[in-house]
CSV table of C-alpha atoms and ligand atoms in Angstrom, one decimal:
chain,number,residue,atom,x,y,z
A,1,MET,CA,0.0,0.0,0.0
A,2,ASP,CA,1.2,3.5,-0.7
A,3,GLU,CA,2.7,5.1,2.4
A,4,ALA,CA,0.6,8.2,2.0
A,5,VAL,CA,-2.7,6.2,2.3
A,6,ILE,CA,-1.9,4.3,5.5
A,7,PRO,CA,-3.8,5.9,8.3
A,8,HIS,CA,-1.5,7.7,10.7
A,9,ALA,CA,-2.4,5.7,13.8
A,10,GLN,CA,-1.7,2.4,11.9
A,11,ARG,CA,1.6,3.8,10.6
A,12,SER,CA,2.8,4.6,14.2
A,13,GLN,CA,2.1,1.1,15.5
A,14,VAL,CA,5.4,-0.7,15.1
A,15,ASN,CA,5.3,-4.4,15.7
A,16,PHE,CA,7.9,-5.2,18.4
A,17,SER,CA,8.2,-7.4,21.5
A,18,LEU,CA,10.2,-6.8,24.6
A,19,SER,CA,13.1,-9.1,25.2
A,20,SER,CA,11.9,-11.8,27.6
A,21,SER,CA,15.2,-12.0,29.2
A,22,LEU,CA,14.9,-8.4,30.3
A,23,GLY,CA,11.2,-8.1,30.8
A,24,ASN,CA,10.8,-11.0,33.2
A,25,ARG,CA,13.9,-10.2,35.2
A,26,LEU,CA,13.8,-6.5,35.9
A,27,ALA,CA,11.5,-4.1,37.7
A,28,PRO,CA,12.2,-0.3,38.1
A,29,SER,CA,14.7,0.3,40.9
A,30,PRO,CA,12.6,0.7,44.0
A,31,THR,CA,14.6,3.6,45.4
A,32,LEU,CA,14.1,5.7,42.2
A,33,LEU,CA,10.5,4.6,41.9
A,34,ILE,CA,9.4,5.7,45.4
A,35,ASN,CA,11.2,9.0,44.9
A,36,GLU,CA,9.3,9.7,41.7
A,37,ARG,CA,6.1,8.6,43.3
A,38,VAL,CA,6.6,10.9,46.3
A,39,ARG,CA,7.5,13.8,44.0
A,40,ARG,CA,4.3,13.3,42.0
A,41,MET,CA,2.3,13.2,45.2
A,42,TRP,CA,3.9,16.4,46.4
A,43,ALA,CA,3.2,18.0,43.0
A,44,ASN,CA,-0.5,17.1,43.5
A,45,GLY,CA,-0.4,18.9,46.8
A,46,GLU,CA,-0.5,15.7,48.9
A,47,THR,CA,1.3,15.5,52.3
A,48,VAL,CA,3.9,12.7,52.4
A,49,PHE,CA,6.8,12.2,54.8
A,50,HIS,CA,9.6,11.0,52.6
A,51,LEU,CA,11.7,8.3,54.3
A,52,GLY,CA,11.8,6.3,51.0
A,53,PHE,CA,14.9,7.7,49.2
A,54,GLY,CA,18.5,8.0,50.4
A,55,GLU,CA,20.1,11.1,49.0
A,56,SER,CA,22.2,13.6,50.9
A,57,ARG,CA,20.3,16.9,50.3
A,58,PHE,CA,22.9,19.4,51.4
A,59,PRO,CA,24.2,22.0,48.8
A,60,ALA,CA,27.1,21.4,46.5
A,61,HIS,CA,30.1,23.1,48.1
A,62,PRO,CA,30.9,26.4,46.4
A,63,THR,CA,34.5,25.5,45.7
A,64,ILE,CA,33.4,22.4,43.6
A,65,VAL,CA,30.6,24.5,41.9
A,66,ARG,CA,33.2,27.1,40.9
A,67,ALA,CA,35.4,24.3,39.5
A,68,LEU,CA,32.4,22.9,37.5
A,69,VAL,CA,31.6,26.4,36.1
A,70,LYS,CA,35.2,26.9,35.1
A,71,HIS,CA,35.1,23.6,33.1
A,72,ALA,CA,31.6,23.8,31.7
A,73,SER,CA,33.0,24.3,28.2
A,74,ARG,CA,34.9,21.0,28.2
A,75,GLN,CA,32.9,19.3,25.5
A,76,GLY,CA,35.0,16.4,24.3
A,77,TYR,CA,34.9,12.7,25.0
A,78,LEU,CA,37.6,11.5,27.4
A,79,PRO,CA,39.5,8.3,28.1
A,80,SER,CA,37.2,5.5,29.3
A,81,ALA,CA,38.9,5.0,32.7
A,82,GLY,CA,39.0,8.7,33.4
A,83,ILE,CA,41.3,11.7,32.8
A,84,PRO,CA,44.9,11.2,34.2
A,85,GLU,CA,44.5,14.3,36.5
A,86,LEU,CA,41.4,12.8,38.1
A,87,ARG,CA,42.9,9.3,38.4
A,88,GLN,CA,45.9,10.9,40.1
A,89,ALA,CA,43.7,13.0,42.5
A,90,VAL,CA,41.5,10.0,43.4
A,91,ALA,CA,44.7,7.9,44.0
A,92,SER,CA,46.2,10.6,46.3
A,93,PHE,CA,42.9,11.1,48.1
A,94,HIS,CA,42.7,7.3,48.9
A,95,SER,CA,46.4,7.1,49.7
A,96,ARG,CA,45.7,9.6,52.5
A,97,GLN,CA,42.5,7.8,53.6
A,98,LEU,CA,43.9,4.3,53.5
A,99,ASN,CA,47.4,5.1,54.7
A,100,ARG,CA,49.1,3.2,51.9
A,101,GLU,CA,50.1,4.1,48.4
A,102,ILE,CA,47.4,3.8,45.7
A,103,CYS,CA,48.7,4.4,42.1
A,104,PRO,CA,46.7,6.3,39.5
A,105,ASP,CA,46.6,3.2,37.3
A,106,GLN,CA,44.6,1.4,40.0
A,107,VAL,CA,41.8,4.0,39.6
A,108,ILE,CA,38.8,4.0,37.3
A,109,VAL,CA,36.0,6.5,37.3
A,110,ALA,CA,32.5,6.3,35.7
A,111,PRO,CA,29.1,8.0,35.8
A,112,GLY,CA,28.2,6.8,39.3
A,113,SER,CA,29.4,3.8,41.3
A,114,LYS,CA,26.2,2.0,40.3
A,115,SER,CA,27.6,1.8,36.8
A,116,LEU,CA,30.9,0.5,38.1
A,117,LEU,CA,29.2,-2.2,40.2
A,118,PHE,CA,27.4,-3.3,37.1
A,119,ALA,CA,30.6,-3.4,35.1
A,120,PHE,CA,32.5,-5.4,37.8
A,121,GLN,CA,29.7,-7.9,38.1
A,122,MET,CA,29.6,-8.3,34.3
A,123,ALA,CA,33.3,-8.6,33.9
A,124,LEU,CA,33.9,-11.3,36.6
A,125,ALA,CA,33.1,-15.0,36.4
A,126,GLY,CA,31.3,-16.8,39.2
A,127,ALA,CA,28.6,-15.9,41.7
A,128,THR,CA,27.9,-12.8,43.8
A,129,VAL,CA,27.6,-13.2,47.6
A,130,LEU,CA,25.5,-10.7,49.5
A,131,HIS,CA,25.4,-10.1,53.2
A,132,THR,CA,21.6,-9.6,53.5
A,133,PRO,CA,19.8,-7.2,53.8
A,134,SER,CA,21.8,-5.6,51.0
A,135,TRP,CA,21.4,-2.5,48.9
A,136,VAL,CA,18.6,-2.7,46.3
A,137,SER,CA,20.6,-2.8,43.1
A,138,TYR,CA,23.2,-5.5,43.6
A,139,GLU,CA,21.0,-8.4,42.9
A,140,PRO,CA,18.9,-6.9,40.0
A,141,GLN,CA,22.1,-6.0,38.3
A,142,SER,CA,23.3,-9.7,38.5
A,143,ARG,CA,20.0,-10.9,37.2
A,144,LEU,CA,20.5,-8.8,34.1
A,145,PHE,CA,23.1,-11.2,32.9
A,146,ASN,CA,22.0,-14.4,34.7
A,147,ARG,CA,24.8,-14.1,37.3
A,148,PRO,CA,24.1,-16.4,40.3
A,149,VAL,CA,23.5,-14.7,43.7
A,150,LEU,CA,24.1,-16.4,47.0
A,151,ARG,CA,22.7,-14.7,50.1
A,152,LEU,CA,24.2,-14.7,53.5
A,153,PRO,CA,21.1,-13.8,55.6
A,154,ALA,CA,21.5,-11.7,58.8
A,155,SER,CA,18.9,-11.2,61.4
A,156,PRO,CA,17.4,-8.1,63.0
A,157,GLU,CA,17.8,-9.8,66.4
A,158,ASP,CA,21.6,-9.3,66.4
A,159,SER,CA,21.8,-6.0,64.4
A,160,HIS,CA,22.3,-7.9,61.1
A,161,ARG,CA,25.7,-9.2,62.1
A,162,LEU,CA,27.9,-11.0,59.6
A,163,TYR,CA,29.2,-14.3,61.0
A,164,PRO,CA,32.5,-15.3,59.4
A,165,ARG,CA,31.9,-19.0,60.0
A,166,ARG,CA,28.6,-18.8,58.1
A,167,LEU,CA,30.4,-17.1,55.2
A,168,HIS,CA,33.0,-19.8,55.3
A,169,HIS,CA,30.2,-22.5,55.3
A,170,LEU,CA,28.4,-20.9,52.4
A,171,LEU,CA,31.6,-20.6,50.3
A,172,ARG,CA,32.6,-24.2,51.0
A,173,HIS,CA,29.2,-25.6,50.0
A,174,SER,CA,28.7,-23.4,47.0
A,175,PRO,CA,28.3,-25.1,43.7
A,176,HIS,CA,30.3,-22.2,42.1
A,177,SER,CA,34.0,-22.2,41.7
A,178,GLN,CA,34.5,-18.4,41.9
A,179,HIS,CA,32.8,-15.8,44.1
A,180,LEU,CA,32.6,-12.1,44.4
A,181,LEU,CA,31.7,-11.0,47.9
A,182,ILE,CA,30.0,-7.6,48.0
A,183,LEU,CA,30.4,-5.8,51.4
A,184,ASN,CA,28.9,-2.5,52.2
A,185,SER,CA,30.1,-0.7,55.4
A,186,PRO,CA,28.5,1.6,56.5
A,187,SER,CA,25.5,-0.2,55.2
A,188,ASN,CA,22.6,0.9,53.2
A,189,PRO,CA,20.0,-0.3,54.4
A,190,THR,CA,21.0,-1.1,58.1
A,191,GLY,CA,23.4,1.8,58.9
A,192,GLN,CA,25.7,-0.9,60.5
A,193,MET,CA,29.5,-1.0,60.2
A,194,LEU,CA,31.8,-4.0,60.1
A,195,GLU,CA,34.4,-3.7,62.8
A,196,PRO,CA,38.2,-4.1,62.1
A,197,ALA,CA,38.5,-7.5,63.8
A,198,LEU,CA,35.6,-8.8,61.8
A,199,LEU,CA,37.0,-7.4,58.6
A,200,GLU,CA,40.3,-9.1,59.3
A,201,GLU,CA,38.5,-12.5,59.8
A,202,ILE,CA,36.6,-12.0,56.6
A,203,ALA,CA,39.8,-11.1,54.8
A,204,ASP,CA,41.4,-14.3,56.0
A,205,ILE,CA,38.5,-16.4,54.7
A,206,CYS,CA,38.5,-14.7,51.4
A,207,ARG,CA,42.3,-15.1,51.0
A,208,ARG,CA,42.0,-18.8,51.7
A,209,GLU,CA,39.0,-19.3,49.5
A,210,LYS,CA,40.4,-17.0,46.7
A,211,VAL,CA,37.3,-14.8,46.8
A,212,LEU,CA,37.5,-11.3,45.4
A,213,VAL,CA,35.8,-8.6,47.6
A,214,LEU,CA,34.0,-5.7,46.2
A,215,SER,CA,33.9,-3.3,49.1
A,216,ASP,CA,31.2,-0.7,48.5
A,217,GLU,CA,32.5,2.2,50.7
A,218,ILE,CA,30.4,4.9,49.3
A,219,TYR,CA,29.3,5.8,52.8
A,220,GLY,CA,32.8,5.6,54.2
A,221,LEU,CA,33.1,9.3,54.8
A,222,THR,CA,29.6,9.5,56.4
A,223,ALA,CA,30.6,7.1,59.2
A,224,PHE,CA,29.8,8.4,62.7
A,225,GLY,CA,29.5,5.3,65.0
A,226,ARG,CA,33.2,4.4,64.7
A,227,GLU,CA,36.1,5.2,62.4
A,228,HIS,CA,35.6,3.7,58.9
A,229,VAL,CA,38.1,1.0,58.2
A,230,SER,CA,38.4,-0.6,54.7
A,231,ILE,CA,38.7,-4.3,54.3
A,232,SER,CA,41.4,-3.5,51.7
A,233,SER,CA,43.7,-2.7,54.6
A,234,PHE,CA,43.7,-6.4,55.5
A,235,TYR,CA,43.3,-7.8,52.0
A,236,PRO,CA,44.7,-5.3,49.5
A,237,GLU,CA,45.5,-7.9,46.9
A,238,GLY,CA,41.9,-9.1,46.7
A,239,THR,CA,39.7,-6.0,47.3
A,240,VAL,CA,38.1,-3.6,44.9
A,241,VAL,CA,37.1,-0.4,46.8
A,242,LEU,CA,34.1,1.5,45.4
A,243,GLY,CA,33.3,5.1,46.2
A,244,GLY,CA,32.2,8.3,44.6
A,245,MET,CA,30.9,11.8,45.2
A,246,SER,CA,27.2,11.0,45.8
A,247,LYS,CA,27.0,10.7,49.5
A,248,HIS,CA,29.7,12.6,51.5
A,249,LEU,CA,29.7,15.5,49.0
A,250,SER,CA,25.9,15.3,48.4
A,251,LEU,CA,26.5,15.1,44.6
A,252,GLY,CA,24.4,12.1,43.6
A,253,GLY,CA,23.0,13.9,40.6
A,254,TRP,CA,26.5,14.7,39.3
A,255,ARG,CA,27.1,11.0,38.7
A,256,LEU,CA,30.7,10.4,39.5
A,257,GLY,CA,31.8,7.0,40.9
A,258,THR,CA,35.3,5.7,41.6
A,259,ALA,CA,36.9,2.2,41.9
A,260,LEU,CA,40.3,1.2,43.1
A,261,VAL,CA,41.5,-2.2,41.8
A,262,PRO,CA,44.1,-4.3,43.6
A,263,PRO,CA,47.7,-3.5,42.7
A,264,GLY,CA,49.6,-5.6,40.2
A,265,GLU,CA,48.9,-7.5,37.0
A,266,LYS,CA,45.6,-9.1,38.1
A,267,GLY,CA,44.2,-5.7,39.1
A,268,GLN,CA,45.2,-4.3,35.7
A,269,GLN,CA,43.5,-7.1,33.9
A,270,LEU,CA,40.3,-6.4,35.9
A,271,LEU,CA,40.5,-2.7,35.3
A,272,GLN,CA,40.9,-3.2,31.6
A,273,ALA,CA,37.9,-5.5,31.5
A,274,VAL,CA,35.8,-3.0,33.4
A,275,ALA,CA,37.0,-0.1,31.2
A,276,LYS,CA,35.9,-2.2,28.1
A,277,VAL,CA,32.4,-2.6,29.5
A,278,GLY,CA,32.4,1.1,30.2
A,279,SER,CA,33.6,2.0,26.8
A,280,GLU,CA,30.6,0.1,25.3
A,281,LEU,CA,28.1,1.4,27.8
A,282,TRP,CA,28.8,5.0,28.9
A,283,SER,CA,32.0,5.8,26.9
A,284,THR,CA,33.3,8.1,29.6
A,285,ALA,CA,32.1,10.0,32.6
A,286,SER,CA,31.0,13.6,31.8
A,287,ALA,CA,33.9,15.9,31.0
A,288,PRO,CA,33.0,18.9,33.1
A,289,ILE,CA,32.2,16.7,36.0
A,290,GLN,CA,35.6,14.9,35.8
A,291,TYR,CA,37.5,18.2,35.8
A,292,ALA,CA,35.4,19.5,38.7
A,293,ALA,CA,36.0,16.2,40.5
A,294,VAL,CA,39.8,16.9,40.4
A,295,THR,CA,39.0,19.7,42.9
A,296,ALA,CA,36.6,17.6,44.9
A,297,TYR,CA,39.3,15.0,45.5
A,298,SER,CA,42.0,17.6,46.3
A,299,ASP,CA,43.5,17.9,49.8
A,300,ASP,CA,41.3,20.8,50.8
A,301,ALA,CA,40.7,21.5,54.5
A,302,GLU,CA,37.6,23.5,53.8
A,303,LEU,CA,36.0,20.7,51.8
A,304,ALA,CA,37.0,18.2,54.5
A,305,ALA,CA,35.4,20.4,57.2
A,306,TYR,CA,32.2,20.6,55.1
A,307,VAL,CA,32.0,16.8,54.7
A,308,GLU,CA,32.5,16.5,58.5
A,309,MET,CA,29.7,19.0,59.1
A,310,CYS,CA,27.2,17.3,56.8
A,311,THR,CA,28.1,13.9,58.3
A,312,ALA,CA,27.4,15.3,61.8
A,313,LEU,CA,24.0,16.5,60.7
A,314,HIS,CA,23.2,13.1,59.1
A,315,ALA,CA,24.3,11.5,62.4
A,316,SER,CA,22.2,13.7,64.7
A,317,ARG,CA,19.1,13.4,62.4
A,318,THR,CA,19.4,9.6,62.0
A,319,ARG,CA,20.1,9.1,65.7
A,320,TYR,CA,17.1,11.3,66.5
A,321,LEU,CA,14.7,9.1,64.5
A,322,TRP,CA,16.4,6.0,66.0
A,323,ARG,CA,15.9,7.3,69.5
A,324,GLY,CA,12.2,8.0,68.7
A,325,LEU,CA,11.7,4.5,67.4
A,326,SER,CA,13.4,3.0,70.5
A,327,GLU,CA,11.1,5.0,72.7
A,328,LEU,CA,8.2,3.3,70.8
A,329,ASP,CA,9.9,-0.1,71.4
A,330,ILE,CA,10.3,-0.6,67.7
A,331,PRO,CA,13.4,-2.9,67.4
A,332,CYS,CA,16.1,-1.2,65.3
A,333,ALA,CA,19.9,-1.5,65.2
A,334,GLU,CA,21.6,1.8,66.4
A,335,PRO,CA,22.9,3.6,63.2
A,336,MET,CA,26.6,4.1,62.7
A,337,GLY,CA,26.9,5.7,59.3
A,338,GLY,CA,25.0,6.9,56.3
A,339,PHE,CA,21.4,7.9,56.8
A,340,TYR,CA,19.5,4.7,57.1
A,341,LEU,CA,17.5,2.7,59.7
A,342,PHE,CA,16.1,-0.8,59.3
A,343,PRO,CA,13.4,-1.2,61.9
A,344,ASN,CA,11.4,-4.4,62.4
A,345,PHE,CA,7.6,-4.7,63.1
A,346,ASP,CA,7.3,-8.5,63.5
A,347,HIS,CA,6.1,-7.9,67.1
A,348,TRP,CA,2.9,-6.4,65.7
A,349,ARG,CA,2.3,-9.2,63.1
A,350,ARG,CA,-1.0,-10.4,64.5
A,351,PRO,CA,-2.9,-7.0,64.6
A,352,LEU,CA,-1.2,-6.0,61.3
A,353,THR,CA,-2.5,-9.2,59.7
A,354,SER,CA,-6.0,-8.2,60.6
A,355,LEU,CA,-5.4,-5.0,58.6
A,356,GLY,CA,-4.3,-7.0,55.6
A,357,VAL,CA,-0.6,-6.5,56.2
A,358,GLN,CA,1.3,-9.8,55.8
A,359,THR,CA,4.5,-8.8,54.1
A,360,SER,CA,6.9,-5.8,54.2
A,361,VAL,CA,5.5,-4.7,50.9
A,362,ASP,CA,2.0,-4.6,52.5
A,363,LEU,CA,3.4,-2.7,55.4
A,364,ALA,CA,5.2,-0.1,53.3
A,365,ARG,CA,2.0,0.3,51.2
A,366,TYR,CA,-0.2,0.6,54.4
A,367,LEU,CA,2.1,3.3,55.8
A,368,LEU,CA,2.1,5.3,52.7
A,369,GLU,CA,-1.7,5.1,52.0
A,370,ASP,CA,-3.0,5.4,55.5
A,371,TRP,CA,-0.3,7.3,57.3
A,372,GLN,CA,1.4,9.3,54.5
A,373,ILE,CA,4.8,7.9,55.4
A,374,ALA,CA,6.9,6.7,52.4
A,375,THR,CA,9.4,3.9,53.2
A,376,LEU,CA,10.8,0.9,51.3
A,377,PRO,CA,9.9,-2.7,52.2
A,378,GLY,CA,12.7,-4.8,53.6
A,379,SER,CA,12.1,-7.4,50.8
A,380,ASP,CA,13.5,-4.9,48.3
A,381,PHE,CA,16.8,-5.5,50.2
A,382,GLY,CA,16.5,-9.2,50.1
A,383,THR,CA,14.9,-10.0,53.4
A,384,PRO,CA,12.1,-12.7,53.4
A,385,PRO,CA,8.8,-11.2,52.2
A,386,ARG,CA,7.1,-11.9,55.5
A,387,GLU,CA,9.7,-10.3,57.7
A,388,LEU,CA,8.1,-7.0,58.6
A,389,SER,CA,11.2,-4.8,58.2
A,390,LEU,CA,11.4,-1.4,56.5
A,391,ARG,CA,14.2,0.7,55.2
A,392,LEU,CA,13.9,4.3,56.4
A,393,SER,CA,16.1,7.0,55.1
A,394,THR,CA,16.4,10.2,57.1
A,395,SER,CA,18.0,12.2,54.3
A,396,TYR,CA,14.8,13.9,52.9
A,397,VAL,CA,12.4,14.5,55.7
A,398,ASP,CA,12.5,18.2,56.8
A,399,LEU,CA,14.9,18.8,53.9
A,400,GLU,CA,12.4,18.5,51.1
A,401,THR,CA,13.4,21.7,49.4
A,402,ASP,CA,16.9,23.0,48.5
A,403,GLU,CA,16.0,26.1,50.5
A,404,LYS,CA,15.4,24.1,53.7
A,405,ALA,CA,18.7,22.1,53.2
A,406,ALA,CA,20.7,25.4,52.6
A,407,GLN,CA,19.1,27.0,55.6
A,408,MET,CA,20.2,24.1,57.9
A,409,ILE,CA,23.8,24.4,56.5
A,410,GLU,CA,23.7,28.2,57.1
A,411,ARG,CA,22.7,27.7,60.7
A,412,ALA,CA,25.2,25.0,61.3
A,413,ASN,CA,27.9,27.3,59.7
A,414,ALA,CA,26.8,30.0,62.0
A,415,GLY,CA,27.5,27.7,65.0
A,416,ALA,CA,24.0,26.3,65.8
A,417,CYS,CA,24.5,23.0,67.7
A,418,ALA,CA,22.8,19.7,66.7
A,419,ALA,CA,20.3,20.1,69.6
A,420,GLN,CA,19.2,23.5,68.4
A,421,LEU,CA,18.9,22.3,64.8
A,422,LEU,CA,16.8,19.3,65.8
A,423,ARG,CA,14.6,21.5,67.9
A,424,ASP,CA,14.0,24.1,65.1
A,425,HIS,CA,14.1,22.2,61.9
A,426,HIS,CA,12.4,18.8,62.5
A,427,PRO,CA,8.6,19.2,62.5
A,428,GLY,CA,8.4,16.4,59.8
A,429,MET,CA,10.5,13.9,61.8
A,430,ASN,CA,8.4,14.6,64.9
A,431,GLU,CA,5.2,14.1,63.0
A,432,VAL,CA,6.5,10.8,61.6
A,433,LEU,CA,7.1,9.7,65.2
A,434,ALA,CA,3.7,10.9,66.4
A,435,ARG,CA,2.0,9.0,63.6
A,436,LEU,CA,3.9,5.8,64.3
A,437,LYS,CA,2.9,6.2,68.0
A,438,LYS,CA,-0.7,6.6,67.0
A,439,LEU,CA,-0.5,3.7,64.6
A,440,LEU,CA,1.0,1.3,67.2
A,441,SER,CA,-1.4,2.3,69.9
A,442,SER,CA,-4.3,1.6,67.5
A,443,LEU,CA,-3.2,-2.0,67.0
B,501,PMP,N1,26.0,1.7,46.8
B,501,PMP,C1,25.1,2.0,47.7
B,501,PMP,C2,25.1,1.2,49.0
B,501,PMP,C3,24.3,3.1,47.5
B,501,PMP,O1,23.4,3.4,48.5
B,501,PMP,C4,24.3,3.8,46.4
B,501,PMP,C5,23.4,5.0,46.2
B,501,PMP,N2,22.2,4.7,45.9
B,501,PMP,C6,25.2,3.4,45.4
B,501,PMP,C7,26.1,2.4,45.6
B,501,PMP,C8,25.3,4.1,44.0
B,501,PMP,O2,25.7,5.4,44.1
B,501,PMP,P1,26.2,6.3,42.9
B,501,PMP,O3,25.8,5.5,41.7
B,501,PMP,O4,25.4,7.5,43.0
B,501,PMP,O5,27.6,6.4,43.0
B,502,LIG,N1,21.2,5.3,47.4
B,502,LIG,C1,19.9,5.7,47.3
B,502,LIG,C2,19.0,4.8,48.1
B,502,LIG,O1,19.3,3.7,48.4
B,502,LIG,C3,19.2,6.0,46.0
B,502,LIG,C4,20.0,6.1,44.7
B,502,LIG,C5,19.9,4.9,43.8
B,502,LIG,O2,19.3,4.0,44.2
B,502,LIG,O3,20.6,5.0,42.8
B,502,LIG,O4,17.9,5.2,48.4
C-alpha cells in the first residue's frame, strides 16, 4: 500500500516485543520509583513524609561548583577509565585515607558507582555473595546477565551481624568455583558497620578461598559510629574499593563514581575488563564533572570540614529518629553511618495481619496510603517477604526543598549546635514519630 494512504495511527504502530530475558527479570529500581512517586504526590499537593529515598540533600560546596563552572565548556569525549588528573587526584585522596600508596593506574571513574558495580559484576566470572539485607541494586544487576547470587542472611535480632563461619560454610558448600563478595560498610540499608577485627577475619577467609571482595565504601566518609576501616587494609591484593561523590559530598546527581582495583597485574586485567564494559556502555564520565572532581578530590581543608559537618548533621538526624523508634519499642539497630535505619515490626504481626498487612511490601503500602509515610519494604533489600522490616532514610524529611537544606547548613555554619537544629528544623521527623505512635497504639 502507498505510504501516503496508510492511516496515521496504523503507521505509528510498530510491531515489536520486549526481550523476555529483560522483561521478566527486571523491575524499576525501588529507590528511584518511590522517589518519583513521592514527588508526584507532592506536585499534586499531597502530604507525604519522605523516608523512602537515600540522597544527601545538602548543597554542593561552592569550591566544587566554581570548578564545574570553570570547566563547563569542556565538551569532548575523554578516556574510558578517566582523565589522568582525576585518576591521580583520586589515588592521592585514597592514599591519604587508606594510609598506603594507591597508584593512578589502580583508579577507574565512571558515571556513578552504580555503573561500576554493574561493570565489575559483568566482567567477573562466578557468583555474587551478598550479606543480606543488602542494597537494592546489587541483585537486580546480577539478574540482568544471569549471574548467580548467594545470600548470607542476617537477622534483626543481632543487628544484622555477619558471622564469618557462616560465610565460610556458604563458600565451602557453594556449587560455584568463583565468588565475588560484596560488602557495604557503613551499610545501606541497616546503617551498620563492620568492625576491624571482623574485617580481618573475613579477609582471612577470602584469601584462603580465593574470593574477590567488592567493598562498597560509598558511605565511608559518612561514618559516625566508629572510624571507617576498609577491608582493603587487610586484603589489598583481593579487594576492589568503590566510592564516589554522591554521599559525602551530596552530589548524587552529578554521577561520579570511583573504583580502586588491587595492585599488580591481576588488578590491571580487571580494570581493563571494566573499562571495556564502560567503553561500550557509557564511553566516559561527563567531561566537566571529571574536571570538577579533580578539585573535589584535592587535599582541601575547607572541603573536608564541610563533609564532616554534613556527616554530623546526618548523624544527629538519624540518631534522633532511631531514639524516637526506640522509645516506641520498635526494634532497630543503632545507626553508625550513612542515613539509614532498618526497623522491624514483627512484634505487631497479628494486629497488622487483621489490617491485611502480611508482608513488608504490604506494610510499606499501608504506611504510605493510611499514614502518608513513604518507606521501602525490607524485601527490596533481600529479606524474606514476611519479615516485617522497612528501610527508612532520614535524608529527605525536613529537607524536602533545596532552601530548607541550605538553611540548615547556614545555621550549622553560624554555629548552631545539633540540639538547636533538631529543635528548630524537624517538624516532619516529629510528625512521623507521632504518627507511628498513634498507629502502634491503635493496634
Ligand atoms: N551503593 C550504595 C550502597 C548506595 O546506597 C548507592 C546510592 N544509591 C550506590 C552504591 C550508588 O551510588 P552512585 O551510583 O550515586 O555512586
Ligand atoms: N542510594 C539511594 C537509596 O538507596 C538511591 C540512589 C539509587 O538507588 O541509585 O535510596
